[in-house]
Amino acid sequence: MKYQVSANTKNISGSINLPASKSISNRVLIISSLCFNPYPIKNLSDSDDTKVLFSALLSNKSTFDIGHAGTAMRFLTAFLAKIVGVWEVTGSERMKQRPIKILVDALNQLGAKIEYLENEDCPPLRIYGSHLKGQTLVLDGSISSQYITALLMIAPTVENGLTLKLTGDITSGSYIELTLRLMQKFGIQYQWEENEISVPEQNYFPMEFTVEADWSGASYWYQILALAEKGEVFLENLQLESLQGDANIAVWFEQFGVFSTQKENGVLLSKTKNIQPAKLELDFIENPDIAQTMACLCVAKQIPFHFTGLKTLKIKETDRIFALQNELAKFGATLTEPEHGELAWNGAIDSSIAEEIPEIKTYHDHRMALAFAPMAIAGFTLRIEDPMVVTKSYPIFWNDLKTIGFEIATKE
């Protein structure tokens, strides 16, 4: 099944109830399980990833299939390593290609016993949960912040706590900070000095918690307004002063004429004039999940760009560098990778390779569908393959688009 997406309006107006943050939801689920939290978690994300993790944590089974949910794979691996028992965690074919060696090696150093059941260094895993003893671990900070987060969340419950020394450039540091700030809300003390994070052995404090709206989900509405001529969109439950690092995009989009105002129950986005940069240069080392949004925006508006800090994009749900190059070529844009972790475009459109109605492959990656669909506001008609991949993070995305004037038609 495919969705054909078009838009007959250039003026946008509406109120959107954004999904709750998947990043916060999944972290709070692990923390709550570690402290046997009896209090409710309010506004929990309705995403596939969160549902999978929630189900696994409540299950009496010893085998878990987490599908495409990368955060669930990383977080559960660390969590189960300290829960006495024998556990198996598997996932989709793509998940079986996603490396997890750094996390497995770290946990084994703490006293865990984790085996690979198929391909070396990748899931599925057999985990022999046991008592873990803390020490100082040296980790490559440039690979994935989710490995670091998985270790940090169990750190207070490990004998003698845990110290992480991170080497190289720290990728997605804002997500590490998000983890630590959430742990702090549940009573945990820590120290983070330069590239060293220390978490002593201590107890989490159970508490009621409400999850805030998702800034990654908000990025698509910023993108839509940037492509529109004018308009206003109210994003319910969103906070400019947020735990999430992706809140930085509020400043990024001001150069596209999109401005943010905090209201009592959310953030009002407004666009009253059409402006744009001559060239966009951004470092995504703190915000890699926004890269697809910005690449699609720039091609739709024919803005040359040079993006850096994208080293983790190759190990996401798909190789996102490859996917962006393939799919944006269907609009006539030839993207290059000047260096590892970079993506660039000179602004030229080659009509000889552009498709009349681009058919976008999603590669089992929700952010491909979420980032490409808004391009319809720029006048494109496009088709999205496997459109329901959005349920991974934003289940009601297509309905929300319809409320502001997008036309969504089902095609076989």
XYZ file of C-alpha atoms in Angstrom:
412
model
C 0.000 0.000 0.000
C 1.071 3.563 -0.750
C -0.278 6.957 0.203
C -0.410 9.681 -2.435
C 0.194 12.976 -0.687
C -0.662 16.426 -2.043
C -1.699 19.807 -0.673
C -3.845 22.471 -2.312
C -3.177 25.121 0.293
C -0.249 27.404 1.030
C -1.816 28.901 4.149
C -1.733 26.681 7.217
C -3.917 26.899 10.297
C -4.633 24.335 12.970
C -4.139 22.901 16.424
C -2.186 19.652 16.761
C -2.080 17.296 19.733
C 1.477 16.066 19.355
C 2.472 12.553 20.429
C 4.233 12.267 23.751
C 8.011 12.011 23.659
C 9.158 8.491 22.820
C 12.640 9.241 24.156
C 11.311 10.319 27.547
C 8.675 7.556 27.708
C 11.166 4.752 27.096
C 13.659 6.079 29.623
C 11.018 6.559 32.308
C 9.700 3.033 31.709
C 13.135 1.562 32.452
C 13.685 3.818 35.468
C 10.246 2.973 36.852
C 10.939 -0.739 36.458
C 14.282 -0.408 38.215
C 12.646 1.169 41.277
C 9.362 -0.818 41.170
C 7.550 2.501 40.810
C 3.915 2.155 42.016
C 2.916 5.567 40.662
C 1.462 6.185 37.185
C 3.354 7.501 34.177
C 0.956 9.960 32.570
C 0.815 10.805 28.846
C 2.959 7.806 27.901
C 3.857 7.679 24.204
C 1.534 5.689 21.935
C 4.412 4.831 19.585
C 5.274 1.285 18.539
C 8.656 1.533 20.262
C 7.115 2.433 23.601
C 4.379 -0.186 23.304
C 6.990 -2.867 22.628
C 9.099 -1.846 25.609
C 6.088 -1.487 27.901
C 4.855 -4.951 26.907
C 8.268 -6.539 27.451
C 8.678 -5.012 30.907
C 5.257 -6.310 31.973
C 5.709 -9.737 30.381
C 6.274 -13.003 32.206
C 8.061 -14.383 29.158
C 11.790 -14.915 28.799
C 11.936 -14.231 25.051
C 11.197 -10.825 23.522
C 10.792 -9.746 19.888
C 11.164 -5.983 19.727
C 10.786 -5.631 15.935
C 12.387 -2.415 14.655
C 12.622 -0.760 18.104
C 16.281 0.152 18.542
C 15.832 1.900 21.891
C 13.976 -1.123 23.256
C 16.817 -3.414 22.117
C 19.543 -1.322 23.767
C 17.620 -0.472 26.946
C 16.315 -4.016 27.499
C 19.763 -5.531 26.965
C 21.202 -3.523 29.851
C 18.099 -3.926 32.019
C 17.911 -7.710 31.601
C 21.649 -8.111 32.220
C 21.017 -7.336 35.899
C 17.773 -9.301 36.270
C 18.509 -12.871 37.335
C 17.368 -15.315 34.671
C 18.044 -16.399 31.097
C 16.598 -14.042 28.478
C 16.540 -13.859 24.708
C 15.972 -10.646 22.756
C 15.456 -10.609 18.989
C 14.023 -8.240 16.404
C 13.422 -7.574 12.724
C 15.880 -8.479 9.969
C 17.165 -4.899 10.018
C 17.601 -5.099 13.795
C 19.741 -8.206 13.299
C 22.108 -6.056 11.219
C 22.429 -3.243 13.765
C 25.620 -3.563 15.853
C 25.370 -3.798 19.629
C 28.905 -4.988 20.417
C 29.933 -1.860 22.352
C 27.064 -2.283 24.810
C 27.449 -6.064 25.094
C 31.199 -5.794 25.749
C 30.600 -3.142 28.418
C 27.974 -5.237 30.214
C 30.162 -8.350 30.072
C 32.951 -6.349 31.744
C 30.518 -5.643 34.601
C 29.892 -9.346 35.113
C 27.073 -10.030 32.686
C 27.128 -12.981 30.292
C 25.665 -12.143 26.886
C 25.937 -14.310 23.781
C 25.181 -13.660 20.100
C 22.749 -16.199 18.685
C 23.250 -15.482 14.964
C 25.562 -12.810 13.557
C 28.565 -11.779 15.635
C 28.175 -8.344 17.266
C 24.437 -8.080 16.422
C 21.117 -9.268 17.869
C 19.521 -11.658 18.628
C 21.072 -12.060 22.068
C 20.949 -14.558 24.895
C 21.387 -12.769 28.213
C 22.249 -14.520 31.470
C 21.107 -11.930 34.005
C 23.136 -11.664 37.172
C 24.568 -9.387 39.846
C 26.691 -6.664 38.239
C 29.721 -4.983 39.796
C 30.585 -1.460 38.754
C 33.909 -0.170 37.495
C 35.247 2.464 35.120
C 34.361 1.723 31.500
C 35.935 3.384 28.467
C 33.434 3.838 25.622
C 33.501 5.399 22.169
C 31.161 8.374 22.550
C 30.782 8.897 18.792
C 28.829 5.719 17.985
C 25.426 5.855 19.716
C 24.182 7.687 22.778
C 21.701 4.845 23.366
C 24.515 2.529 24.526
C 25.581 5.168 27.037
C 22.001 5.810 28.154
C 21.356 2.077 28.646
C 24.374 1.829 30.946
C 23.650 5.052 32.816
C 20.092 4.038 33.699
C 21.222 0.822 35.411
C 24.306 2.467 36.953
C 22.698 3.402 40.328
C 21.572 -0.203 40.799
C 25.021 -1.703 40.078
C 27.291 -2.542 42.996
C 29.656 0.415 43.547
C 27.979 2.399 40.779
C 29.551 3.138 37.429
C 31.951 5.591 35.772
C 31.964 6.076 31.998
C 34.929 7.638 30.222
C 33.840 8.673 26.735
C 36.395 8.892 23.956
C 36.124 10.811 20.687
C 33.414 13.311 19.851
C 30.266 12.698 21.892
C 27.342 12.211 19.510
C 23.820 13.131 20.633
C 25.066 14.570 23.898
C 21.666 16.161 24.408
C 20.157 12.673 24.704
C 22.718 11.720 27.349
C 21.816 14.909 29.202
C 18.127 14.017 28.860
C 18.832 10.630 30.474
C 20.749 12.138 33.387
C 18.133 14.857 34.010
C 15.390 12.227 34.111
C 17.446 10.112 36.505
C 17.930 13.228 38.642
C 14.174 13.767 38.778
C 13.916 10.266 40.253
C 16.446 11.145 42.960
C 19.765 10.162 41.378
C 22.950 12.172 41.922
C 25.736 12.135 39.339
C 28.784 14.030 38.141
C 29.577 14.867 34.509
C 32.922 16.556 34.009
C 34.279 16.857 30.485
C 34.134 13.315 29.031
C 33.641 11.449 32.324
C 30.278 10.596 33.889
C 30.132 9.068 37.380
C 26.990 7.623 38.974
C 27.367 6.245 42.542
C 25.365 3.253 43.769
C 22.082 4.632 45.165
C 18.308 4.191 45.082
C 15.851 5.643 42.600
C 12.975 7.501 44.274
C 9.555 6.336 42.989
C 7.273 9.146 41.826
C 4.417 10.087 39.525
C 5.577 11.450 36.169
C 3.980 13.164 33.152
C 5.680 12.834 29.750
C 5.943 16.013 27.673
C 5.165 16.297 23.950
C 7.731 15.144 21.407
C 10.066 17.716 19.845
C 11.099 15.360 17.033
C 7.418 15.148 16.106
C 7.172 18.934 16.341
C 9.931 19.307 13.734
C 7.576 18.243 10.923
C 5.195 21.071 11.797
C 8.036 23.565 11.767
C 8.969 22.130 8.362
C 5.403 22.490 7.078
C 5.189 26.137 8.152
C 8.614 26.836 6.646
C 7.282 25.528 3.311
C 3.949 27.378 3.605
C 3.453 31.002 2.575
C 1.957 31.922 5.928
C 0.014 30.460 8.818
C -0.209 29.443 12.447
C -0.084 26.041 14.112
C -0.623 25.482 17.833
C 1.289 22.467 19.170
C -0.422 21.266 22.315
C 1.590 20.262 25.401
C 4.907 21.312 23.844
C 7.394 23.214 26.012
C 10.125 25.566 24.765
C 11.933 24.987 28.063
C 12.222 21.256 27.462
C 14.220 18.276 28.662
C 14.670 17.368 24.990
C 17.653 18.622 23.029
C 15.621 18.819 19.826
C 13.943 21.927 21.256
C 16.927 23.738 19.702
C 15.117 23.651 16.362
C 12.885 26.514 17.497
C 15.883 28.803 16.931
C 16.942 27.069 13.699
C 13.581 27.750 12.067
C 13.587 31.476 12.762
C 15.783 31.882 9.662
C 12.835 30.428 7.698
C 10.399 32.950 9.204
C 8.869 30.479 11.665
C 8.648 31.863 15.205
C 7.674 30.136 18.447
C 5.674 31.559 21.345
C 5.128 29.685 24.595
C 1.488 29.633 25.641
C -0.075 28.113 28.739
C -0.906 24.776 27.114
C 1.630 24.555 24.308
C 3.676 26.405 21.701
C 2.227 28.618 18.945
C 4.154 28.546 15.663
C 3.591 31.489 13.349
C 4.845 32.522 9.936
C 4.047 35.967 8.580
C 6.848 36.518 6.055
C 8.802 34.378 3.614
C 12.516 34.399 4.326
C 15.183 31.760 3.977
C 18.975 31.431 4.182
C 21.085 31.526 1.031
C 22.778 28.329 2.256
C 22.108 26.202 5.314
C 25.027 24.903 7.362
C 24.138 22.887 10.470
C 25.893 20.530 12.873
C 23.561 17.690 13.865
C 25.823 16.074 16.445
C 23.232 16.876 19.149
C 20.134 16.451 16.958
C 20.639 13.646 14.390
C 16.921 12.776 14.211
C 16.204 16.173 12.640
C 18.556 15.673 9.678
C 15.940 14.174 7.354
C 13.525 16.991 8.145
C 16.070 19.646 7.198
C 17.355 17.854 4.077
C 13.822 17.528 2.677
C 13.051 21.144 3.569
C 16.161 22.417 1.774
C 15.499 20.424 -1.407
C 11.864 21.549 -1.475
C 12.992 25.181 -1.167
C 16.121 24.703 -3.336
C 18.488 25.839 -0.591
C 22.074 24.513 -0.837
C 23.255 22.896 2.376
C 26.178 21.306 4.154
C 25.324 19.179 7.188
C 27.837 17.676 9.617
C 27.573 15.531 12.763
C 25.711 12.712 11.001
C 27.947 9.733 11.883
C 25.145 7.823 13.617
C 22.758 8.045 10.641
C 24.197 4.935 9.038
C 23.199 2.706 11.989
C 19.652 3.969 12.482
C 16.496 2.165 11.296
C 18.180 2.318 7.903
C 21.339 3.926 6.512
C 19.757 7.373 6.442
C 22.561 8.955 4.388
C 22.013 6.380 1.645
C 18.227 6.660 1.914
C 18.231 10.461 1.627
C 20.533 10.344 -1.390
C 18.312 7.785 -3.120
C 14.962 9.393 -2.427
C 15.853 13.074 -2.872
C 17.346 12.159 -6.261
C 13.728 11.527 -7.297
C 13.213 15.296 -6.950
C 16.291 15.981 -9.095
C 18.711 16.625 -6.202
C 22.089 14.867 -6.154
C 23.338 14.775 -2.560
C 26.974 14.079 -1.775
C 28.815 12.806 1.307
C 31.950 15.008 1.402
C 33.296 13.251 4.490
C 32.064 10.477 6.771
C 29.151 11.899 8.760
C 28.447 14.722 6.319
C 25.792 15.417 3.706
C 25.783 18.233 1.145
C 23.886 19.589 -1.836
C 24.796 22.419 -4.198
C 21.190 23.480 -4.827
C 21.056 22.284 -8.442
C 17.991 20.418 -9.726
C 18.553 17.931 -12.547
C 15.184 17.593 -14.257
C 16.406 14.574 -16.227
C 16.421 12.399 -13.078
C 13.399 13.975 -11.364
C 10.222 11.879 -11.256
C 6.840 13.433 -12.063
C 5.331 11.783 -8.994
C 8.215 10.662 -6.761
C 7.623 7.319 -5.046
C 9.395 7.421 -1.700
C 10.753 4.240 -0.176
C 10.694 4.330 3.612
C 13.166 1.487 4.324
C 11.197 0.584 7.493
C 12.188 4.039 8.794
C 9.410 6.192 10.224
C 11.377 9.408 9.739
C 11.546 8.906 5.973
C 7.747 9.080 5.712
C 7.480 11.859 8.303
C 10.113 14.074 6.650
C 9.096 13.621 3.002
C 5.316 14.050 3.312
C 5.500 17.795 4.207
C 7.170 18.461 0.824
C 3.653 18.400 -0.661
C 3.161 21.956 0.659
C 5.870 23.058 -1.803
C 3.669 21.878 -4.673
C 4.831 18.292 -5.087
C 2.579 15.292 -5.422
C 4.387 12.274 -4.031
C 3.713 8.717 -2.983
C 4.904 7.190 0.262
C 5.502 3.437 0.376
C 4.630 1.608 3.600
C 3.050 4.778 5.057
C 2.061 3.168 8.353
C 5.728 2.966 9.323
C 4.941 6.259 11.111
C 3.332 4.282 13.951
C 6.857 3.766 15.293
C 6.751 7.322 16.703
C 3.716 9.302 15.415
C 0.686 7.007 14.887
C -1.849 9.745 13.974
C 0.439 11.706 11.632
C -1.653 11.201 8.491
C -4.858 12.246 10.229
C -3.125 15.351 11.550
C -2.013 16.265 8.013
C -5.588 15.970 6.774
C -6.818 18.429 9.413
C -4.684 21.219 7.924
C -5.544 20.614 4.276
C -3.331 17.783 3.027
C -4.963 15.283 0.685
C -4.073 11.653 1.396
C -5.205 9.022 -1.108
C -4.565 5.281 -0.870
C -2.842 3.669 -3.848
C -2.050 -0.002 -4.374
